[in-house]
Short mmCIF file of C-alpha atoms and ligand atoms in Angstrom, two decimals:
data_model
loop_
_atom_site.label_atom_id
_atom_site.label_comp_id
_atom_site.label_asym_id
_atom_site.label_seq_id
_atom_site.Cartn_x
_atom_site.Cartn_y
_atom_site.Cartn_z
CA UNK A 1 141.16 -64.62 -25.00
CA UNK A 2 137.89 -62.50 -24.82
CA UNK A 3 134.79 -63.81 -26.51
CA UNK A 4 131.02 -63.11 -26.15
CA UNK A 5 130.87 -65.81 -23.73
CA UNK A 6 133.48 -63.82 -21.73
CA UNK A 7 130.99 -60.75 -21.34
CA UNK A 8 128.20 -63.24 -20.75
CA UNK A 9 126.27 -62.13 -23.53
CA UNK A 10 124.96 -65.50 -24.44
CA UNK A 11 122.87 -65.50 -21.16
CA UNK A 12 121.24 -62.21 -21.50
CA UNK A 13 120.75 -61.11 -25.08
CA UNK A 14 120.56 -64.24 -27.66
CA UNK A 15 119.06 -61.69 -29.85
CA UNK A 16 121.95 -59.27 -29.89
CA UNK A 17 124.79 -62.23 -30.09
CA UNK A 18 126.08 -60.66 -33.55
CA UNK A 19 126.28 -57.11 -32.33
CA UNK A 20 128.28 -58.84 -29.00
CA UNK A 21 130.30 -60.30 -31.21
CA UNK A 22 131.27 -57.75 -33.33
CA UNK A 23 132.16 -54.99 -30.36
CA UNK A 24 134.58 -57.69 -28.56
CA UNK A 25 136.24 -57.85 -32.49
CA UNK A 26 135.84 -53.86 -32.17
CA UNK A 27 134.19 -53.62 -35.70
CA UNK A 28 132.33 -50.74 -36.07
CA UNK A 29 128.06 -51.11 -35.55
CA UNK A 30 126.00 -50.16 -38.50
CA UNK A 31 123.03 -48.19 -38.25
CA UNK A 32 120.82 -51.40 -38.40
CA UNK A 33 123.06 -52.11 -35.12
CA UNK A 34 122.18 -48.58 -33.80
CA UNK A 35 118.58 -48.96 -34.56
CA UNK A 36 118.54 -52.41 -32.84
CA UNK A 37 120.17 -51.72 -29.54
CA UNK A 38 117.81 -48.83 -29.33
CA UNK A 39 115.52 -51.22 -29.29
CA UNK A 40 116.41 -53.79 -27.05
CA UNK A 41 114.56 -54.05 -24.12
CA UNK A 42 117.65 -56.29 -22.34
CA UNK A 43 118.98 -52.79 -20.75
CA UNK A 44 121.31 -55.11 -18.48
CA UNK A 45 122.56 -56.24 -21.70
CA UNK A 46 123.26 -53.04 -23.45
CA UNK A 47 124.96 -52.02 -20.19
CA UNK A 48 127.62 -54.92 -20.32
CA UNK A 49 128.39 -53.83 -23.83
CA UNK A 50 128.84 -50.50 -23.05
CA UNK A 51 130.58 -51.32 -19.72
CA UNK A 52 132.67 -53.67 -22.12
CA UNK A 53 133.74 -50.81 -24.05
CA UNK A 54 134.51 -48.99 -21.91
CA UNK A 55 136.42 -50.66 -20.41
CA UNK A 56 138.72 -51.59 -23.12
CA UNK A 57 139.24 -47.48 -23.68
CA UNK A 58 139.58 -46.33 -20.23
CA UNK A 59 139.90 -49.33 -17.56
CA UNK A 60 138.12 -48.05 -14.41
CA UNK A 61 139.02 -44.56 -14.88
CA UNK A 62 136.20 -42.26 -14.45
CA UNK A 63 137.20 -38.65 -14.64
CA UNK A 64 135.61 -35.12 -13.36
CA UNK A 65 136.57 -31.52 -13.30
CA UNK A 66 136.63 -29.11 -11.03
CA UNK A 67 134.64 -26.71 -13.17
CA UNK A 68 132.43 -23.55 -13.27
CA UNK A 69 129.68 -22.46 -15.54
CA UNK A 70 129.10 -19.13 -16.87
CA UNK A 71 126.18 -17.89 -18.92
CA UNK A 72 126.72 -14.33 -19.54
CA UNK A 73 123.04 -13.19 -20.83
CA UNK A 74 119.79 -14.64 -20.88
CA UNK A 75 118.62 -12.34 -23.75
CA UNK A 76 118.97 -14.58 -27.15
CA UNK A 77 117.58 -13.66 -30.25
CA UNK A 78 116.51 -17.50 -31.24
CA UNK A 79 113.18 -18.88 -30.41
CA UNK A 80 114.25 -22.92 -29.55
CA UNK A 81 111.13 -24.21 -28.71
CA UNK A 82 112.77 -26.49 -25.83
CA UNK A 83 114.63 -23.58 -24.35
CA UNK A 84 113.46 -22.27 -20.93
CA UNK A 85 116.81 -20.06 -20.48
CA UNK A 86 116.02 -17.39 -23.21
CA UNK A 87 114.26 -13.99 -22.59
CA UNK A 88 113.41 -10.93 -24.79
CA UNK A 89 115.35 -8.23 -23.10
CA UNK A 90 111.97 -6.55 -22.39
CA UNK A 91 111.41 -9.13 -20.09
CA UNK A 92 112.26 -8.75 -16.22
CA UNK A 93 114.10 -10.86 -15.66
CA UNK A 94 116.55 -10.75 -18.23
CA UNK A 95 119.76 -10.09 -17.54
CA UNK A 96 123.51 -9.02 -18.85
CA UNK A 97 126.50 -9.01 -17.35
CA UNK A 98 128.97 -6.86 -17.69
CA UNK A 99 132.99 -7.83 -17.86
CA UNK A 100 133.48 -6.29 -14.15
CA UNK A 101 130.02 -8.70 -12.96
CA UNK A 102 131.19 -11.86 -14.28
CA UNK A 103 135.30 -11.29 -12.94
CA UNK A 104 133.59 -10.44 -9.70
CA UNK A 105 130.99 -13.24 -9.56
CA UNK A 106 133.81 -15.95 -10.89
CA UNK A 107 136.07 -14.61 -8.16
CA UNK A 108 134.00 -15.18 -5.46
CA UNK A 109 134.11 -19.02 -6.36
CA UNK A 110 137.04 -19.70 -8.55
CA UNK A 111 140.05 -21.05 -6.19
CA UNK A 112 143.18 -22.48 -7.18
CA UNK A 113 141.61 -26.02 -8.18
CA UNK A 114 139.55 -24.72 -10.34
CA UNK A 115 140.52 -26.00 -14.12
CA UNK A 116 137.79 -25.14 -16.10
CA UNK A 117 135.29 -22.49 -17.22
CA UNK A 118 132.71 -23.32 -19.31
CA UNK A 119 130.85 -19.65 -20.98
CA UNK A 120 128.16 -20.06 -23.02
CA UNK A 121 124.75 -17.98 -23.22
CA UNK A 122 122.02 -16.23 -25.63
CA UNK A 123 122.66 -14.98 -28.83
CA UNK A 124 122.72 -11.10 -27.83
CA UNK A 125 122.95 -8.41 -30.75
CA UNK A 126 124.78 -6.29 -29.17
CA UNK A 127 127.28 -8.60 -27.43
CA UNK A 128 129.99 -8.08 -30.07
CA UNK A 129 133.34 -10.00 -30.93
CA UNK A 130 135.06 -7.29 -29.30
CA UNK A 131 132.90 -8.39 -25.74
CA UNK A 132 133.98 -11.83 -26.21
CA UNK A 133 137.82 -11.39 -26.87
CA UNK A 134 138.09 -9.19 -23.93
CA UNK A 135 135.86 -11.27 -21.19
CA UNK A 136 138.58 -14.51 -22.65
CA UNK A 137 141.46 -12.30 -22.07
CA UNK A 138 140.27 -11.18 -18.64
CA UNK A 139 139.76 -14.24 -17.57
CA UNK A 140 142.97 -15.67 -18.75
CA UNK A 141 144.30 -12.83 -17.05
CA UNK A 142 142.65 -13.26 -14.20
CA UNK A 143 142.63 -17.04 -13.48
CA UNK A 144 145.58 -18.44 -15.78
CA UNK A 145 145.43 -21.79 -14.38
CA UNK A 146 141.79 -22.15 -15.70
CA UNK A 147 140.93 -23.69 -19.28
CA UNK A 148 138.60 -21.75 -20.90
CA UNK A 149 136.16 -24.04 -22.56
CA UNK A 150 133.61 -21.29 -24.25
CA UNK A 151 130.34 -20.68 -26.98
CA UNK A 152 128.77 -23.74 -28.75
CA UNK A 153 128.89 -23.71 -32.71
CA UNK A 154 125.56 -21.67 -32.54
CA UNK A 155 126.92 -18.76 -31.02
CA UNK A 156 130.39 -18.83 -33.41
CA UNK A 157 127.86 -18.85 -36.13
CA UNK A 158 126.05 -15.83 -35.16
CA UNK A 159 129.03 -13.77 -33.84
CA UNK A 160 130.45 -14.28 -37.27
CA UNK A 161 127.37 -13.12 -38.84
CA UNK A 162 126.83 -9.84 -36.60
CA UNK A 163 130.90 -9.13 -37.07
CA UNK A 164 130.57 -9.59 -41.10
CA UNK A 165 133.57 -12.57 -40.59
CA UNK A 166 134.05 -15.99 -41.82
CA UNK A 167 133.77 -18.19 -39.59
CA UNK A 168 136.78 -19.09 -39.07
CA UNK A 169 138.34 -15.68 -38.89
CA UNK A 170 135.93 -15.49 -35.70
CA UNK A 171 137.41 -18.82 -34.44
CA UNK A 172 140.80 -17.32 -35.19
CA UNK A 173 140.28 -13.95 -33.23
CA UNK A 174 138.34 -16.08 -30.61
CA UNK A 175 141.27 -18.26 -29.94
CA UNK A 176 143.69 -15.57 -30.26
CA UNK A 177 142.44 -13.77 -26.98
CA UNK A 178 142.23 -16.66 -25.11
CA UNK A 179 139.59 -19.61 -26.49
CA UNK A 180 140.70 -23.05 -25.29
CA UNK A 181 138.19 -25.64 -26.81
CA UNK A 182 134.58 -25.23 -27.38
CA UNK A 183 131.49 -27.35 -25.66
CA UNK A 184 129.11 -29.65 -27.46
CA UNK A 185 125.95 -27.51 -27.00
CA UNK A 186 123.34 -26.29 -29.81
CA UNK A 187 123.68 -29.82 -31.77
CA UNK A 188 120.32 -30.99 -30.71
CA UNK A 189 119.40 -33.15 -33.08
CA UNK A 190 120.62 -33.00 -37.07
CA UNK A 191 117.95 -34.52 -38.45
CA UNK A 192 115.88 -31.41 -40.35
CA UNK A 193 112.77 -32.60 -39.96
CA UNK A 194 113.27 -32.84 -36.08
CA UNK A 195 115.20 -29.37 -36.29
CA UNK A 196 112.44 -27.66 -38.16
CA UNK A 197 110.29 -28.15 -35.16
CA UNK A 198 112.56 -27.58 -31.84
CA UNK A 199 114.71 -25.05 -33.18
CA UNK A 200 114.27 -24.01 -36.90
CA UNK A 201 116.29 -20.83 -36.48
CA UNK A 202 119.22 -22.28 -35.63
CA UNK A 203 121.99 -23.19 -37.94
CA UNK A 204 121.44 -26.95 -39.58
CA UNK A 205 123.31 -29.91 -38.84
CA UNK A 206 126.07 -29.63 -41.39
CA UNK A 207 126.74 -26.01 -39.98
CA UNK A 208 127.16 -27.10 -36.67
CA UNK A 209 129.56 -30.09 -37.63
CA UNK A 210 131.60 -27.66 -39.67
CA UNK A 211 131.93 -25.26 -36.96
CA UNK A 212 133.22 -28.04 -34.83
CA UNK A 213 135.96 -29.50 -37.90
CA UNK A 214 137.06 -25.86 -38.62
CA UNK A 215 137.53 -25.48 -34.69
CA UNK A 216 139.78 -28.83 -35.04
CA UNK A 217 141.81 -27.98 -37.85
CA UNK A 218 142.60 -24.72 -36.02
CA UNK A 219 144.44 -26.83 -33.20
CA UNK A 220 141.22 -26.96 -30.58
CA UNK A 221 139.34 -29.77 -28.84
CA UNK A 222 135.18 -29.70 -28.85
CA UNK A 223 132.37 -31.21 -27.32
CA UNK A 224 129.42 -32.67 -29.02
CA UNK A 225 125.86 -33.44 -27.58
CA UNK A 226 122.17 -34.72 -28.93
CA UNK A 227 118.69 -33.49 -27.27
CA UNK A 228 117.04 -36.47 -26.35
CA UNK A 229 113.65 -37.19 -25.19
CA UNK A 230 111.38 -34.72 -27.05
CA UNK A 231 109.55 -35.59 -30.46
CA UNK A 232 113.46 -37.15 -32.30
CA UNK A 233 113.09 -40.93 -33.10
CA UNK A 234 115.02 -43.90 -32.35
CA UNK A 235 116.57 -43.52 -36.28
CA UNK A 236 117.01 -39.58 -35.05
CA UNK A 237 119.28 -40.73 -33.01
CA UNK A 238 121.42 -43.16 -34.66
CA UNK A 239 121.53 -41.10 -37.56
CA UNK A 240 122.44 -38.46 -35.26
CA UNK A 241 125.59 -40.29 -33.58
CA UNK A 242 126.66 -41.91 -37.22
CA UNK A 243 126.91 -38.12 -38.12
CA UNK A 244 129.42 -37.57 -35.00
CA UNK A 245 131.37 -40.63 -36.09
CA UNK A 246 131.85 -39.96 -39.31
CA UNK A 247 132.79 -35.85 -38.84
CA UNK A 248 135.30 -37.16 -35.69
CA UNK A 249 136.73 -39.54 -38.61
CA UNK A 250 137.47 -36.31 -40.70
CA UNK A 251 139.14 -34.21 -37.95
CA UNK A 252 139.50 -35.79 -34.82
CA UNK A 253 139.51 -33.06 -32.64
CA UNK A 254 136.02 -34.71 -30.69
CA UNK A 255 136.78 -34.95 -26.32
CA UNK A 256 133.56 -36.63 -25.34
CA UNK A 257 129.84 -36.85 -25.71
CA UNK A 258 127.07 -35.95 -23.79
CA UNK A 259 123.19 -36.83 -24.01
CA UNK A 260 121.63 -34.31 -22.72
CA UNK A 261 117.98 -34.88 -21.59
CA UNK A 262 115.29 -32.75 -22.12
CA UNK A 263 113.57 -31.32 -19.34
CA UNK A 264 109.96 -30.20 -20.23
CA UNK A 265 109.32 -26.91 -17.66
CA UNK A 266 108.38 -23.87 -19.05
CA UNK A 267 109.11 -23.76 -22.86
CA UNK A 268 106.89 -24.32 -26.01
CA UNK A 269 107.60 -27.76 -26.66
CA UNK A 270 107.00 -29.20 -23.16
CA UNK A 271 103.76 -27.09 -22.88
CA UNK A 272 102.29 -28.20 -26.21
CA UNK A 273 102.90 -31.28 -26.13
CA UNK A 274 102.84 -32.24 -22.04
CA UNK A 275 105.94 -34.04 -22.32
CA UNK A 276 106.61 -35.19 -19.00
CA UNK A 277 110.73 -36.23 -17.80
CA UNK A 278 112.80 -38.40 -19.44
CA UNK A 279 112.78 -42.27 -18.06
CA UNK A 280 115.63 -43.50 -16.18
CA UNK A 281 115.84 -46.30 -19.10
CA UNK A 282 115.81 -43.57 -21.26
CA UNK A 283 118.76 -42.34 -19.68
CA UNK A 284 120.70 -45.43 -19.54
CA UNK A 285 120.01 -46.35 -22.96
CA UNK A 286 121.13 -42.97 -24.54
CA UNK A 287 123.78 -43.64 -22.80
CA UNK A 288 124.92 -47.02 -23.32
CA UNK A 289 124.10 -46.72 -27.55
CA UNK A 290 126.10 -43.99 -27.74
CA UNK A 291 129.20 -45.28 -26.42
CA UNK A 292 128.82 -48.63 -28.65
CA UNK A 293 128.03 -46.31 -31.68
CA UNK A 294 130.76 -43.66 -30.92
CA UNK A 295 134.13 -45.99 -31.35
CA UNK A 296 135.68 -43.30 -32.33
CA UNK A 297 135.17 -41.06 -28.97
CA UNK A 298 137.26 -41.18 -26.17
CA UNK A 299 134.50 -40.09 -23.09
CA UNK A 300 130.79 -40.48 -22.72
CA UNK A 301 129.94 -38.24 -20.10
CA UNK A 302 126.92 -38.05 -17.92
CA UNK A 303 125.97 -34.89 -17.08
CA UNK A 304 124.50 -35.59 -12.86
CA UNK A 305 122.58 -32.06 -13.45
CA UNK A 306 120.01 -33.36 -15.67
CA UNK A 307 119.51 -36.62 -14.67
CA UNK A 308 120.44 -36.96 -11.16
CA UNK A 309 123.23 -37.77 -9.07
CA UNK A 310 121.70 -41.44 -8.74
CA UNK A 311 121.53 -42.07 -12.22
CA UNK A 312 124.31 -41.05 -13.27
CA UNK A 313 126.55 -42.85 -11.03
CA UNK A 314 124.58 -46.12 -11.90
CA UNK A 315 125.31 -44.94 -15.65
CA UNK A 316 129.15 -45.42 -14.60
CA UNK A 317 128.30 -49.12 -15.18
CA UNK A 318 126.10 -48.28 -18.41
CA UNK A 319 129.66 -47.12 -20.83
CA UNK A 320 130.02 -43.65 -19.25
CA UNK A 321 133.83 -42.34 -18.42
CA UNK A 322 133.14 -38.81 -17.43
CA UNK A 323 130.82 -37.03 -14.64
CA UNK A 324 131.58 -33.25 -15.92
CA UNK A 325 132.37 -31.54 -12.58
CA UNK A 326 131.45 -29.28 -9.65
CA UNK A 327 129.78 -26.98 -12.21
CA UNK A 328 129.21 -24.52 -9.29
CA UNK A 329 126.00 -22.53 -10.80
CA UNK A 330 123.72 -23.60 -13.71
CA UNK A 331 121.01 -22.22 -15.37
CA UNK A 332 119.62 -23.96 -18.53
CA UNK A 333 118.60 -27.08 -16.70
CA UNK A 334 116.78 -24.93 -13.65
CA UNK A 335 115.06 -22.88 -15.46
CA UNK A 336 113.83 -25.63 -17.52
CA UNK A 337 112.50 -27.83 -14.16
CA UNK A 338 115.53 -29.55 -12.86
CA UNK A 339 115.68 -30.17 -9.13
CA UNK A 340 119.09 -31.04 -8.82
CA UNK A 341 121.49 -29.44 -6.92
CA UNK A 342 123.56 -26.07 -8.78
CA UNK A 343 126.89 -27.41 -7.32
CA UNK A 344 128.97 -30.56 -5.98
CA UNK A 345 132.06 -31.17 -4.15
CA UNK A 346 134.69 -33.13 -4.90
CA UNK A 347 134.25 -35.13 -2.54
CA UNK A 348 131.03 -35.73 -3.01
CA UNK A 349 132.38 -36.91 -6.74
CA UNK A 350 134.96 -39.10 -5.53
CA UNK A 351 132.34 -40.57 -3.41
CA UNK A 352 130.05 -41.38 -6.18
CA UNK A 353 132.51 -42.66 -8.39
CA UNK A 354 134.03 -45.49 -5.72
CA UNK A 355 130.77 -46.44 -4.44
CA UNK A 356 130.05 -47.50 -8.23
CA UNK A 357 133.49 -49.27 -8.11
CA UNK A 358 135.04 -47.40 -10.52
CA UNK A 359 138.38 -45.29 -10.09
CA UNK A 360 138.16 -41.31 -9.34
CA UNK A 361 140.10 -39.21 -11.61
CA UNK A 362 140.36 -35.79 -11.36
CA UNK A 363 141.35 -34.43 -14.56
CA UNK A 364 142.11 -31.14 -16.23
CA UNK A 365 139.59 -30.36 -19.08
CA UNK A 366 141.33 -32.01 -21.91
CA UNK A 367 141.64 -34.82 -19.85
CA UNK A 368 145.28 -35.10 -17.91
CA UNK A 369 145.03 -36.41 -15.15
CA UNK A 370 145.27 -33.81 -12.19
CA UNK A 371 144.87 -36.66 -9.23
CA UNK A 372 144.01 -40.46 -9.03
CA UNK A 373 142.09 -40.75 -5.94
CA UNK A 374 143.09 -44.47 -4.29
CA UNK A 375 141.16 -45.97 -1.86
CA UNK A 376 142.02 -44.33 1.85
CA UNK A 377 142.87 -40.90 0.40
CA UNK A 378 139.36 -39.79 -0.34
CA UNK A 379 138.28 -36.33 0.55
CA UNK A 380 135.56 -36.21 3.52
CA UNK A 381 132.34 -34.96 2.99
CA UNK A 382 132.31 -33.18 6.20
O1 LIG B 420 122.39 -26.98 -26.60
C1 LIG B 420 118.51 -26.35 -23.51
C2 LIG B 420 120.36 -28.03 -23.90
C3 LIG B 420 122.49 -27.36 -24.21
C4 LIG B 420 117.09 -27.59 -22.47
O2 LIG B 420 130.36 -29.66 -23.62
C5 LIG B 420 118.23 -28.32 -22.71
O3 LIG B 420 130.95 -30.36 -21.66
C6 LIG B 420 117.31 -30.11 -21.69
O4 LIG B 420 125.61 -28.30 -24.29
N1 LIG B 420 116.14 -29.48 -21.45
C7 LIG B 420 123.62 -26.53 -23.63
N2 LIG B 420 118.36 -29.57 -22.32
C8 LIG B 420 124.42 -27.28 -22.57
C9 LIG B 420 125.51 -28.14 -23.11
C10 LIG B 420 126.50 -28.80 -22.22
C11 LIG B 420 126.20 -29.12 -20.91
C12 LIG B 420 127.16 -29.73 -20.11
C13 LIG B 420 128.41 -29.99 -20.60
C14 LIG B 420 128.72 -29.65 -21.92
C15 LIG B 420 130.09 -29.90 -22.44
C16 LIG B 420 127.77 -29.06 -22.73
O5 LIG B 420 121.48 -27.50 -23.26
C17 LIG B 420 121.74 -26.83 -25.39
C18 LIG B 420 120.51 -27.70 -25.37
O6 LIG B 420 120.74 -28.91 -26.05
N3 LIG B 420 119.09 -27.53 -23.36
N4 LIG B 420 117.26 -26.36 -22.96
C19 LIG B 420 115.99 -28.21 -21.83
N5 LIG B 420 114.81 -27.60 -21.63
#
């Protein structure tokens, strides 16, 4: 019989004894909850909720992908005031790829193993529907074992726009050549008086989570994310993840969640303000809420490009299921100050994930498991 005295919650967080209580019941948290555990400064607390959660959903699973990241152009035609990716196409070093460049850059990486490709990248006016359906069917062609996970809601939006479609015909034609499921970029945060600020040009919050339910009710998965660490507040947030909730209650079709922290290098928002890098208890917190607040959710994932390959395998204890994957070449985060590495073995994964006592699972990218690595058959490093 599990009760709060099970998880030990009456020795660390008197103060949060109802919220224990009501995620061993699993009854959903209210936004009061949200706002609360936010709040908290107990962080070892929120972790062995989170942890507890977890746990319930996916035991000591803890899943990766061997993955690759494209971002076909720099050149974008929106202004986000956090973004240090996007160029004018004046600029020098802005850049394009053609079809041919990204087949030939994709081979000389992709292998066998490789299950996923993730494509996303500026909004470019002349980078037409016609651009996108043929680099998805080339790359189906080309690599047919690989998913193709491809353009956040933001990009959808504006490819409908510049192709006079709905929508969802552009979904349609999208998945037609080749679309597998869709990433959680461009959510940011809902909130509009937060969006007016970091990105007023791009499409609002109820855009963006119509996008996504459109993209379920036409048979594909999706990602969702949430900007943290910028000028959002704690009720941002919440408000934010009760948003998620309620749209995966709709249509379901929601993988995982990612917090994505902002990294203050070279854009607008980080210069005017001299917003320095997210906290590690920011981190871990972002986290943490979001798996209590997301019951609904299947993953948290922690993405070890952004906050470190440290963190996030201490974040493995903090409600997180999911360490996205060898990613092999990134971008977005660099230009923007990260100092991680662009790429990670396998191995290296496995490693992280059984040094935090969790299980390695390497999984296709709508989560089957591809290989459950038991202790003894991990990959060396060397
Ligand atoms: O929407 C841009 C963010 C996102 C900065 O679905 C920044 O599996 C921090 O969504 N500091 C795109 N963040 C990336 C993304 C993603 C990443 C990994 C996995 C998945 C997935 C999705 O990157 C943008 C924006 O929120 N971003 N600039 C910055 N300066």
């Amino acid at each position: 019989m599990i009760n709060t005295s099970t998880l030990g919650m009456e020795y660390v967080a008197p103060e949060l004894a109802d919220i224990a209580q009501k995620v061993v019941n699993q009854d959903r948290l209210s936004f009061e909850d949200g706002v609360r555990l936010y709040q908290t400064s107990d962080i070892l607390a929120l972790g062995i909720l989170a942890n507890y959660a977890n746990v319930m959903r996916n035991g000591t699973n803890v899943y990766f992908v061997q993955n690759r990241h494209i971002n076909p152009t720099n050149i974008c035609a929106l202004h986000c005031n956090f973004c240090s990716f996007r160029r004018d196409s004046y600029e020098p070093d802005a850049y394009i790829w053609t079809i041919e460049q990204i087949i030939e850059r994709a081979q000389a990486t992709i292998t066998e193993h490789t299950r996923e490709i993730h494509i996303v990248g500026g909004l470019h006016p002349d980078l037409t529907l016609d651009y996108y359906c043929t680099l998805l069917s080339t790359l189906k062609q080309t690599f047919p074992q690989a998913h193709l996970k491809a353009f956040t809601a933001v990009e959808i939006e504006y490819l409908a726009a510049i192709s006079k479609l709905s929508r969802k015909e552009t979904l349609y034609h999208l998945i037609q050549a080749g679309l597998d499921s869709m990433p959680g970029g461009g959510a940011e945060i809902f909130h509009p008086r937060v969006r007016k600020r970091i990105c007023p040009e791009k499409v609002d919050g109820d855009a963006w989570l119509a996008i996504h339910g459109l993209a379920h009710q036409l048979g594909i998965k999706t990602n969702a994310t949430m900007l943290y660490g910028h000028i959002e507040t704690v009720e941002d947030c919440v408000d934010h993840l009760i948003r998620l909730r309620e749209q995966q209650d709709q249509t379901g079709g929601f993988m995982t969640f990612i917090p994505l922290a902002y990294h203050p290098t070279n854009n607008n928002l980080g210069r005017a303000r001299a917003l320095d890098f997210t906290t590690g208890m920011e981190d871990l917190r972002n986290l943490a809420v979001s798996r209590l607040m997301l019951d609904n959710f299947a993953h948290i994932k922690s993405y070890w490009i952004m906050i470190t390959p440290g963190l996030a395998q201490l974040s493995l204890s903090f409600g997180v299921s999911d360490m996205d994957g060898t990613v092999i070449e990134e971008r977005i985060y660099h230009d923007a100050g990260a100092t991680t590495d662009q790429a990670i073995t396998c191995a290296a994964l496995v490693q992280w994930i059984s040094a935090a006592g969790k299980t390695p699972v390497e999984r296709d990218a709508l989560y089957n498991e591809i290989k459950v690595y038991h202790p003894g058959q991990y990959p060396s490093l060397r």
